[in-house]
PDB file of C-alpha atoms in Angstrom:
ATOM      1  CA  MET A   1      22.647  -7.482  18.936  1.00  0.00           C
ATOM      2  CA  SER A   2      23.984  -8.637  15.600  1.00  0.00           C
ATOM      3  CA  ASN A   3      20.725 -10.485  14.970  1.00  0.00           C
ATOM      4  CA  PHE A   4      18.790  -7.243  15.500  1.00  0.00           C
ATOM      5  CA  ALA A   5      21.126  -5.310  13.235  1.00  0.00           C
ATOM      6  CA  ASN A   6      20.891  -7.887  10.461  1.00  0.00           C
ATOM      7  CA  ALA A   7      17.140  -8.387  10.872  1.00  0.00           C
ATOM      8  CA  LEU A   8      16.501  -4.653  10.764  1.00  0.00           C
ATOM      9  CA  SER A   9      18.306  -4.080   7.504  1.00  0.00           C
ATOM     10  CA  TRP A  10      16.794  -1.517   5.144  1.00  0.00           C
ATOM     11  CA  VAL A  11      15.512  -4.275   2.852  1.00  0.00           C
ATOM     12  CA  ASN A  12      13.649  -5.973   5.689  1.00  0.00           C
ATOM     13  CA  ILE A  13      12.355  -2.748   7.191  1.00  0.00           C
ATOM     14  CA  SER A  14      11.056  -1.506   3.841  1.00  0.00           C
ATOM     15  CA  TYR A  15       9.331  -4.860   3.268  1.00  0.00           C
ATOM     16  CA  LEU A  16       7.813  -4.662   6.750  1.00  0.00           C
ATOM     17  CA  LEU A  17       6.589  -1.124   6.152  1.00  0.00           C
ATOM     18  CA  LYS A  18       5.089  -2.171   2.827  1.00  0.00           C
ATOM     19  CA  GLY A  19       3.007  -4.723   4.715  1.00  0.00           C
ATOM     20  CA  PHE A  20       2.168  -2.133   7.356  1.00  0.00           C
ATOM     21  CA  ALA A  21       0.821   0.175   4.649  1.00  0.00           C
ATOM     22  CA  ILE A  22      -1.580  -2.595   3.609  1.00  0.00           C
ATOM     23  CA  THR A  23      -2.558  -3.094   7.256  1.00  0.00           C
ATOM     24  CA  LEU A  24      -3.414   0.595   7.577  1.00  0.00           C
ATOM     25  CA  GLU A  25      -5.261   0.670   4.241  1.00  0.00           C
ATOM     26  CA  VAL A  26      -7.404  -2.346   5.105  1.00  0.00           C
ATOM     27  CA  SER A  27      -8.027  -0.981   8.610  1.00  0.00           C
ATOM     28  CA  PHE A  28      -9.032   2.485   7.395  1.00  0.00           C
ATOM     29  CA  ILE A  29     -11.484   1.189   4.794  1.00  0.00           C
ATOM     30  CA  SER A  30     -12.945  -1.339   7.243  1.00  0.00           C
ATOM     31  CA  ILE A  31     -13.364   1.336   9.926  1.00  0.00           C
ATOM     32  CA  LEU A  32     -15.273   3.611   7.536  1.00  0.00           C
ATOM     33  CA  ILE A  33     -17.565   0.858   6.268  1.00  0.00           C
ATOM     34  CA  SER A  34     -18.193  -0.707   9.677  1.00  0.00           C
ATOM     35  CA  PHE A  35     -18.920   2.675  11.291  1.00  0.00           C
ATOM     36  CA  VAL A  36     -21.508   3.646   8.674  1.00  0.00           C
ATOM     37  CA  LEU A  37     -23.100   0.192   8.587  1.00  0.00           C
ATOM     38  CA  GLY A  38     -22.954  -0.234  12.366  1.00  0.00           C
ATOM     39  CA  THR A  39     -24.572   3.167  12.944  1.00  0.00           C
ATOM     40  CA  ILE A  40     -27.441   2.328  10.603  1.00  0.00           C
ATOM     41  CA  LEU A  41     -27.970  -1.097  12.187  1.00  0.00           C
ATOM     42  CA  GLY A  42     -27.747   0.334  15.697  1.00  0.00           C
ATOM     43  CA  ILE A  43     -30.403   2.943  14.939  1.00  0.00           C
ATOM     44  CA  ILE A  44     -32.668   0.359  13.323  1.00  0.00           C
ATOM     45  CA  ARG A  45     -32.368  -1.846  16.394  1.00  0.00           C
ATOM     46  CA  TYR A  46     -33.036   1.079  18.710  1.00  0.00           C
ATOM     47  CA  VAL A  47     -36.169   2.438  17.019  1.00  0.00           C
ATOM     48  CA  LYS A  48     -37.840  -0.986  17.140  1.00  0.00           C
ATOM     49  CA  ILE A  49     -39.368  -1.199  13.687  1.00  0.00           C
ATOM     50  CA  ARG A  50     -41.785  -4.109  13.731  1.00  0.00           C
ATOM     51  CA  PHE A  51     -40.134  -7.355  12.588  1.00  0.00           C
ATOM     52  CA  VAL A  52     -37.210  -5.462  11.001  1.00  0.00           C
ATOM     53  CA  SER A  53     -35.559  -4.496  14.297  1.00  0.00           C
ATOM     54  CA  ALA A  54     -35.983  -8.007  15.665  1.00  0.00           C
ATOM     55  CA  PHE A  55     -34.416  -9.517  12.544  1.00  0.00           C
ATOM     56  CA  VAL A  56     -31.536  -7.032  12.597  1.00  0.00           C
ATOM     57  CA  GLY A  57     -31.015  -7.771  16.294  1.00  0.00           C
ATOM     58  CA  PHE A  58     -30.845 -11.500  15.564  1.00  0.00           C
ATOM     59  CA  ILE A  59     -28.240 -10.979  12.829  1.00  0.00           C
ATOM     60  CA  ILE A  60     -26.176  -8.694  15.070  1.00  0.00           C
ATOM     61  CA  ASP A  61     -26.226 -11.175  17.948  1.00  0.00           C
ATOM     62  CA  LEU A  62     -25.342 -14.009  15.584  1.00  0.00           C
ATOM     63  CA  ILE A  63     -22.313 -12.224  14.146  1.00  0.00           C
ATOM     64  CA  ARG A  64     -21.126 -10.958  17.540  1.00  0.00           C
ATOM     65  CA  ASN A  65     -21.039 -14.514  18.852  1.00  0.00           C
ATOM     66  CA  LEU A  66     -19.045 -15.919  15.934  1.00  0.00           C
ATOM     67  CA  PRO A  67     -15.231 -15.948  15.849  1.00  0.00           C
ATOM     68  CA  LEU A  68     -13.853 -13.404  13.401  1.00  0.00           C
ATOM     69  CA  LEU A  69     -11.583 -16.091  11.984  1.00  0.00           C
ATOM     70  CA  LEU A  70     -14.614 -18.209  11.072  1.00  0.00           C
ATOM     71  CA  LEU A  71     -16.180 -15.265   9.269  1.00  0.00           C
ATOM     72  CA  LEU A  72     -12.913 -14.640   7.454  1.00  0.00           C
ATOM     73  CA  PHE A  73     -12.781 -18.296   6.366  1.00  0.00           C
ATOM     74  CA  PHE A  74     -16.376 -18.146   5.125  1.00  0.00           C
ATOM     75  CA  VAL A  75     -15.833 -14.994   3.047  1.00  0.00           C
ATOM     76  CA  TYR A  76     -12.555 -16.150   1.511  1.00  0.00           C
ATOM     77  CA  PHE A  77     -13.068 -19.914   1.179  1.00  0.00           C
ATOM     78  CA  GLY A  78     -16.851 -20.299   1.364  1.00  0.00           C
ATOM     79  CA  LEU A  79     -18.127 -17.632  -1.013  1.00  0.00           C
ATOM     80  CA  PRO A  80     -16.235 -19.089  -4.027  1.00  0.00           C
ATOM     81  CA  ASN A  81     -18.512 -22.121  -3.709  1.00  0.00           C
ATOM     82  CA  LEU A  82     -21.398 -19.716  -4.261  1.00  0.00           C
ATOM     83  CA  GLY A  83     -19.732 -18.196  -7.301  1.00  0.00           C
ATOM     84  CA  VAL A  84     -18.221 -15.168  -5.541  1.00  0.00           C
ATOM     85  CA  ARG A  85     -14.429 -15.021  -5.681  1.00  0.00           C
ATOM     86  CA  LEU A  86     -12.548 -12.361  -3.728  1.00  0.00           C
ATOM     87  CA  ASN A  87      -8.887 -11.555  -3.329  1.00  0.00           C
ATOM     88  CA  ALA A  88      -7.338 -11.490   0.141  1.00  0.00           C
ATOM     89  CA  VAL A  89      -7.678  -7.709   0.544  1.00  0.00           C
ATOM     90  CA  SER A  90     -11.361  -7.599  -0.413  1.00  0.00           C
ATOM     91  CA  ALA A  91     -12.191 -10.655   1.690  1.00  0.00           C
ATOM     92  CA  THR A  92     -10.471  -9.168   4.733  1.00  0.00           C
ATOM     93  CA  ILE A  93     -12.244  -5.823   4.359  1.00  0.00           C
ATOM     94  CA  ILE A  94     -15.638  -7.492   3.997  1.00  0.00           C
ATOM     95  CA  ALA A  95     -15.131  -9.851   6.946  1.00  0.00           C
ATOM     96  CA  LEU A  96     -13.773  -7.123   9.224  1.00  0.00           C
ATOM     97  CA  SER A  97     -16.483  -4.665   8.210  1.00  0.00           C
ATOM     98  CA  ILE A  98     -19.310  -7.119   8.887  1.00  0.00           C
ATOM     99  CA  PHE A  99     -17.872  -8.267  12.204  1.00  0.00           C
ATOM    100  CA  GLU A 100     -17.048  -4.777  13.472  1.00  0.00           C
ATOM    101  CA  ALA A 101     -20.373  -3.361  12.246  1.00  0.00           C
ATOM    102  CA  ALA A 102     -22.165  -5.795  14.546  1.00  0.00           C
ATOM    103  CA  MET A 103     -20.021  -4.628  17.467  1.00  0.00           C
ATOM    104  CA  ILE A 104     -20.482  -0.954  16.610  1.00  0.00           C
ATOM    105  CA  ALA A 105     -24.252  -1.413  16.247  1.00  0.00           C
ATOM    106  CA  GLU A 106     -24.430  -2.379  19.916  1.00  0.00           C
ATOM    107  CA  ILE A 107     -22.238   0.581  20.880  1.00  0.00           C
ATOM    108  CA  VAL A 108     -24.542   2.913  18.948  1.00  0.00           C
ATOM    109  CA  ARG A 109     -27.690   1.414  20.475  1.00  0.00           C
ATOM    110  CA  SER A 110     -26.227   1.686  23.967  1.00  0.00           C
ATOM    111  CA  GLY A 111     -25.095   5.253  23.292  1.00  0.00           C
ATOM    112  CA  ILE A 112     -28.582   6.297  22.192  1.00  0.00           C
ATOM    113  CA  ASN A 113     -30.120   4.536  25.185  1.00  0.00           C
ATOM    114  CA  ALA A 114     -27.800   6.536  27.438  1.00  0.00           C
ATOM    115  CA  VAL A 115     -29.394   9.801  26.271  1.00  0.00           C
ATOM    116  CA  SER A 116     -32.245  10.907  28.516  1.00  0.00           C
ATOM    117  CA  LYS A 117     -35.686  10.042  27.152  1.00  0.00           C
ATOM    118  CA  GLY A 118     -36.707  13.579  28.014  1.00  0.00           C
ATOM    119  CA  GLN A 119     -34.507  14.878  25.196  1.00  0.00           C
ATOM    120  CA  MET A 120     -36.697  13.211  22.597  1.00  0.00           C
ATOM    121  CA  GLU A 121     -39.877  14.334  24.316  1.00  0.00           C
ATOM    122  CA  ALA A 122     -38.631  17.928  24.501  1.00  0.00           C
ATOM    123  CA  ALA A 123     -37.634  17.898  20.832  1.00  0.00           C
ATOM    124  CA  ARG A 124     -40.993  16.506  19.737  1.00  0.00           C
ATOM    125  CA  SER A 125     -42.852  19.064  21.838  1.00  0.00           C
ATOM    126  CA  ASN A 126     -40.914  21.785  19.998  1.00  0.00           C
ATOM    127  CA  GLY A 127     -42.117  20.604  16.608  1.00  0.00           C
ATOM    128  CA  PHE A 128     -39.289  18.270  15.577  1.00  0.00           C
ATOM    129  CA  THR A 129     -40.229  15.111  13.734  1.00  0.00           C
ATOM    130  CA  TYR A 130     -38.839  11.871  15.127  1.00  0.00           C
ATOM    131  CA  SER A 131     -36.152  11.750  12.422  1.00  0.00           C
ATOM    132  CA  GLN A 132     -35.178  15.392  12.969  1.00  0.00           C
ATOM    133  CA  ALA A 133     -34.980  14.912  16.714  1.00  0.00           C
ATOM    134  CA  MET A 134     -32.847  11.810  16.264  1.00  0.00           C
ATOM    135  CA  TYR A 135     -30.456  13.517  13.830  1.00  0.00           C
ATOM    136  CA  HIS A 136     -30.149  16.929  15.470  1.00  0.00           C
ATOM    137  CA  ILE A 137     -30.652  16.186  19.170  1.00  0.00           C
ATOM    138  CA  ILE A 138     -30.164  12.539  20.110  1.00  0.00           C
ATOM    139  CA  LEU A 139     -27.315  11.323  17.897  1.00  0.00           C
ATOM    140  CA  PRO A 140     -24.923  14.233  18.626  1.00  0.00           C
ATOM    141  CA  GLN A 141     -25.287  13.601  22.369  1.00  0.00           C
ATOM    142  CA  ALA A 142     -24.994   9.845  21.919  1.00  0.00           C
ATOM    143  CA  LEU A 143     -21.847  10.237  19.804  1.00  0.00           C
ATOM    144  CA  ARG A 144     -20.072  11.973  22.674  1.00  0.00           C
ATOM    145  CA  LYS A 145     -20.761   8.989  24.878  1.00  0.00           C
ATOM    146  CA  MET A 146     -19.770   6.524  22.161  1.00  0.00           C
ATOM    147  CA  ILE A 147     -16.299   7.883  21.385  1.00  0.00           C
ATOM    148  CA  PRO A 148     -14.311   5.859  23.988  1.00  0.00           C
ATOM    149  CA  PRO A 149     -15.878   2.452  23.152  1.00  0.00           C
ATOM    150  CA  LEU A 150     -15.749   3.205  19.427  1.00  0.00           C
ATOM    151  CA  VAL A 151     -12.034   3.974  19.557  1.00  0.00           C
ATOM    152  CA  SER A 152     -11.443   0.782  21.557  1.00  0.00           C
ATOM    153  CA  GLN A 153     -13.293  -1.131  18.854  1.00  0.00           C
ATOM    154  CA  PHE A 154     -11.262   0.522  16.102  1.00  0.00           C
ATOM    155  CA  ILE A 155      -8.044  -0.401  17.914  1.00  0.00           C
ATOM    156  CA  SER A 156      -9.242  -4.007  18.091  1.00  0.00           C
ATOM    157  CA  LEU A 157      -9.991  -3.892  14.375  1.00  0.00           C
ATOM    158  CA  ILE A 158      -6.455  -2.759  13.557  1.00  0.00           C
ATOM    159  CA  LYS A 159      -4.990  -5.594  15.628  1.00  0.00           C
ATOM    160  CA  ASP A 160      -7.436  -8.111  14.145  1.00  0.00           C
ATOM    161  CA  THR A 161      -6.039  -7.521  10.657  1.00  0.00           C
ATOM    162  CA  SER A 162      -3.200  -9.853  11.704  1.00  0.00           C
ATOM    163  CA  LEU A 163      -5.685 -12.748  11.519  1.00  0.00           C
ATOM    164  CA  ALA A 164      -5.727 -12.297   7.743  1.00  0.00           C
ATOM    165  CA  THR A 165      -2.288 -13.930   7.570  1.00  0.00           C
ATOM    166  CA  ILE A 166      -4.263 -17.164   7.426  1.00  0.00           C
ATOM    167  CA  ILE A 167      -5.563 -16.198   3.948  1.00  0.00           C
ATOM    168  CA  LEU A 168      -2.149 -14.870   2.880  1.00  0.00           C
ATOM    169  CA  LEU A 169      -2.980 -11.170   3.061  1.00  0.00           C
ATOM    170  CA  PRO A 170       0.429  -9.473   2.641  1.00  0.00           C
ATOM    171  CA  GLU A 171      -0.029  -7.258   5.714  1.00  0.00           C
ATOM    172  CA  VAL A 172       2.643  -6.473   8.284  1.00  0.00           C
ATOM    173  CA  THR A 173       2.391  -9.694  10.335  1.00  0.00           C
ATOM    174  CA  PHE A 174       2.484 -11.859   7.220  1.00  0.00           C
ATOM    175  CA  ASN A 175       5.539 -10.021   5.903  1.00  0.00           C
ATOM    176  CA  ALA A 176       7.258 -10.355   9.277  1.00  0.00           C
ATOM    177  CA  GLN A 177       6.687 -14.112   9.156  1.00  0.00           C
ATOM    178  CA  LEU A 178       8.246 -14.269   5.711  1.00  0.00           C
ATOM    179  CA  ILE A 179      11.294 -12.356   6.956  1.00  0.00           C
ATOM    180  CA  TYR A 180      11.995 -14.540   9.976  1.00  0.00           C
ATOM    181  CA  GLY A 181      11.093 -17.603   7.916  1.00  0.00           C
ATOM    182  CA  GLN A 182      14.369 -17.034   6.088  1.00  0.00           C
ATOM    183  CA  ASN A 183      16.321 -16.869   9.333  1.00  0.00           C
ATOM    184  CA  VAL A 184      14.867 -18.035  12.650  1.00  0.00           C
ATOM    185  CA  ASN A 185      17.206 -15.657  14.493  1.00  0.00           C
ATOM    186  CA  TYR A 186      15.170 -12.778  13.086  1.00  0.00           C
ATOM    187  CA  MET A 187      12.030 -13.896  14.925  1.00  0.00           C
ATOM    188  CA  ILE A 188      12.479 -11.783  18.075  1.00  0.00           C
ATOM    189  CA  PRO A 189      13.526  -8.629  16.169  1.00  0.00           C
ATOM    190  CA  MET A 190      10.460  -8.999  13.941  1.00  0.00           C
ATOM    191  CA  TYR A 191       8.128  -9.479  16.908  1.00  0.00           C
ATOM    192  CA  VAL A 192       9.611  -6.394  18.564  1.00  0.00           C
ATOM    193  CA  SER A 193       9.164  -4.432  15.327  1.00  0.00           C
ATOM    194  CA  LEU A 194       5.537  -5.542  15.059  1.00  0.00           C
ATOM    195  CA  ALA A 195       4.903  -4.523  18.655  1.00  0.00           C
ATOM    196  CA  VAL A 196       6.394  -1.083  18.038  1.00  0.00           C
ATOM    197  CA  LEU A 197       4.379  -0.481  14.853  1.00  0.00           C
ATOM    198  CA  TYR A 198       1.069  -1.595  16.369  1.00  0.00           C
ATOM    199  CA  PHE A 199       1.755   0.375  19.543  1.00  0.00           C
ATOM    200  CA  ILE A 200       2.523   3.606  17.693  1.00  0.00           C
ATOM    201  CA  VAL A 201      -0.680   3.560  15.645  1.00  0.00           C
ATOM    202  CA  ASN A 202      -2.966   2.467  18.488  1.00  0.00           C
ATOM    203  CA  PHE A 203      -1.354   4.825  20.987  1.00  0.00           C
ATOM    204  CA  LEU A 204      -1.804   7.784  18.635  1.00  0.00           C
ATOM    205  CA  LEU A 205      -5.415   6.754  18.102  1.00  0.00           C
ATOM    206  CA  SER A 206      -5.931   6.644  21.880  1.00  0.00           C
ATOM    207  CA  ILE A 207      -4.394  10.101  22.302  1.00  0.00           C
ATOM    208  CA  ALA A 208      -6.629  11.515  19.569  1.00  0.00           C
ATOM    209  CA  SER A 209      -9.646   9.922  21.267  1.00  0.00           C
ATOM    210  CA  ASN A 210      -8.765  11.406  24.650  1.00  0.00           C
ATOM    211  CA  ARG A 211      -8.276  14.878  23.181  1.00  0.00           C
ATOM    212  CA  LEU A 212     -11.552  14.678  21.306  1.00  0.00           C
ATOM    213  CA  ALA A 213     -13.325  13.487  24.450  1.00  0.00           C
ATOM    214  CA  LYS A 214     -11.947  16.426  26.449  1.00  0.00           C
ATOM    215  CA  ARG A 215     -12.904  18.891  23.713  1.00  0.00           C
ATOM    216  CA  LEU A 216     -16.452  17.561  23.741  1.00  0.00           C
ATOM    217  CA  ALA A 217     -16.383  17.535  27.556  1.00  0.00           C
ATOM    218  CA  ILE A 218     -17.438  13.910  27.919  1.00  0.00           C
TER     219      ILE A 218
END
């Protein structure tokens, strides 16, 4: 118990929370970017624009089948060889956003496919253009179906930020490693603290998702 008490001193806890703030910041920005980009890519793949949709589909499949760590390495270590230098925060956001956008694009495409084809036909017969029907009729219905898988993907994104320790991003996992690096007896307390922090955020996100799903009567 003394190890826990010493490991969880105010100095260590404040340092851990400082890293956790970076984790949340990177996660929030990446979620916003990946959702917008993934939605656009998913729609493009769904509407089957000649050549464009096929190319977008190829890129999405390529990214989805690559390890996130490899993409992170490429953005942080590879891009400097092309003259683009990024700090750890920017590199992590870019890598996470690209990777998650590919995942979200498939969720969006599947969500739109789950909407009855008759909805589009009915909208067009009532004078809606294709774009209007998609925006006002199809996407709102598809979004209701997409909420559970989207939230699961966002939870994965938050947990995946821990991979950025490899490029020295000072997020919560990296800071925990620095703390128990000073005293190996702090390892278990730090792992427990990490588990608690990740659980709280992801559990709250799951609760919010469930409440939203019930409100929308999914």
